[in-house]
Amino acid sequence: MENENTNRRTLESEFRKGMLRSHMPVGLLMTAFGMGLIIIISGYLLKYFRGAIPLREVYRTEQAGEEYVSFDINYVLDAFMESYRTRSGVRTKSSVYYLVLDEEAGPVPVRVSAKLEAEMDRIMDETWDYLNGVRSQPPVGMHVEGTLKKLKDNGKTYFDRTSRSFDLPVENESYYLWAGMLDNQTPSSAMGVLGLGTVIMFLGFFILFSMLGKDHIKAVQAFLETHENITRQMVDEDFKNSRKIGGTFWLGEDFSYAISGKPVILVNQELKKVLFRIQRVGRGTREELVCVMENGKEYDFTMNKKKAEEAISIYHAKYPALKMSVSLKGKLMVAGDGDLGDGDLESGNSGDGNSEDGKNEEA
């Protein structure tokens, strides 16, 4: 009885350790990534919910950088730069930089989206009509909110050149107002990123908390309940003498034990096919050992080629009826495209085993 309890703790504790090795890195990574997104975006959203500070209060002060401000655009003198975006080979204008004259702040560079270009051009036309005496009333301006960003490189050069053409003062350091933006995104997209970060963080928490459950115990119980001719003692003795291959796979004389999301116990004599497969997942690939049962159910376990070959050779030695094919041509099998591909290293007893960005530019 003492030996049985010791073996029981060994089987289920190894399952638990395997789940920790398999799930904890993913859970921790997702939790940390989600929390990082929340922390970064929350700083910007706090400024947004606090409300925009009038630009005149912070412009040309140490507080200007990355501050969320409000500004009344009343006089527009000229446009000095445009930005373009190329997507799918199509080049489109994304934003326009204007020289705005403010009675208190002086010359202020303002960046607006291409959608507001017509409105800014209207204010510019009315500004010059007013200055030239064609129009008796001041221009009808526009109220905007956005983030102050440092003007660099060509933007600074073009702004200074335009300012000098109007005999306006030029300073060593200039900040432009990016209208409608909260840092580098709109407020609505920032809220979307915050929501995404929250979802990712809670998914990470869910993965971590799921490891506190009893899946490692339930897997053994469920296996014994569905295999009435197999006793717990048989499983314990087999696991005690099993060979560990990789971090989450054990191969015994009569049973195989592994982690595939949750703990799994397979009856070796019920195997129809054992193969190594390279799956294409997104832009990358995943190497895995695949066990196909007599009932057609397939179990895949993440495992490199060397470990998979070791497992397949052991299966072949124990069960000669499983025929071996040791060719690996390297063709990748796209997930879901079929049972086997030319890139499979397989052991089976049936048939021949065959089946079937954008870039920103500134001018």
PDB file of C-alpha atoms in Angstrom, residues 16 18-32 198-215 259 261-262:
ATOM      1  CA  ARG A  16       1.757  18.653 -12.514  1.00  0.00           C
ATOM      2  CA  GLY A  18       4.920  18.984 -16.816  1.00  0.00           C
ATOM      3  CA  MET A  19       1.940  21.335 -16.853  1.00  0.00           C
ATOM      4  CA  LEU A  20       3.968  23.965 -15.029  1.00  0.00           C
ATOM      5  CA  ARG A  21       6.787  23.687 -17.564  1.00  0.00           C
ATOM      6  CA  SER A  22       4.319  23.817 -20.435  1.00  0.00           C
ATOM      7  CA  HIS A  23       1.922  26.515 -19.248  1.00  0.00           C
ATOM      8  CA  MET A  24       3.735  28.787 -16.813  1.00  0.00           C
ATOM      9  CA  PRO A  25       6.048  30.535 -19.324  1.00  0.00           C
ATOM     10  CA  VAL A  26       3.076  31.326 -21.577  1.00  0.00           C
ATOM     11  CA  GLY A  27       0.918  32.494 -18.668  1.00  0.00           C
ATOM     12  CA  LEU A  28       3.662  34.690 -17.219  1.00  0.00           C
ATOM     13  CA  LEU A  29       4.516  36.156 -20.623  1.00  0.00           C
ATOM     14  CA  MET A  30       0.894  37.008 -21.425  1.00  0.00           C
ATOM     15  CA  THR A  31       0.321  38.491 -17.975  1.00  0.00           C
ATOM     16  CA  ALA A  32       3.478  40.617 -18.151  1.00  0.00           C
ATOM     17  CA  THR A 198      -6.644  43.907 -20.170  1.00  0.00           C
ATOM     18  CA  VAL A 199      -7.869  40.853 -22.113  1.00  0.00           C
ATOM     19  CA  ILE A 200      -4.324  39.519 -22.581  1.00  0.00           C
ATOM     20  CA  MET A 201      -3.534  40.043 -18.894  1.00  0.00           C
ATOM     21  CA  PHE A 202      -6.646  38.181 -17.754  1.00  0.00           C
ATOM     22  CA  LEU A 203      -5.951  35.356 -20.207  1.00  0.00           C
ATOM     23  CA  GLY A 204      -2.511  35.087 -18.646  1.00  0.00           C
ATOM     24  CA  PHE A 205      -4.080  35.027 -15.195  1.00  0.00           C
ATOM     25  CA  PHE A 206      -6.507  32.334 -16.387  1.00  0.00           C
ATOM     26  CA  ILE A 207      -3.638  30.148 -17.639  1.00  0.00           C
ATOM     27  CA  LEU A 208      -1.744  30.596 -14.370  1.00  0.00           C
ATOM     28  CA  PHE A 209      -4.783  29.941 -12.184  1.00  0.00           C
ATOM     29  CA  SER A 210      -5.748  26.896 -14.270  1.00  0.00           C
ATOM     30  CA  MET A 211      -2.550  25.253 -13.052  1.00  0.00           C
ATOM     31  CA  LEU A 212      -3.942  25.387  -9.531  1.00  0.00           C
ATOM     32  CA  GLY A 213      -6.697  22.983 -10.572  1.00  0.00           C
ATOM     33  CA  LYS A 214      -6.664  19.192 -10.445  1.00  0.00           C
ATOM     34  CA  ASP A 215      -6.354  18.345 -14.122  1.00  0.00           C
ATOM     35  CA  ILE A 259       1.074  16.900 -21.686  1.00  0.00           C
ATOM     36  CA  GLY A 261      -2.730  21.120 -23.136  1.00  0.00           C
ATOM     37  CA  LYS A 262      -3.827  18.760 -20.385  1.00  0.00           C
TER      38      LYS A 262
END
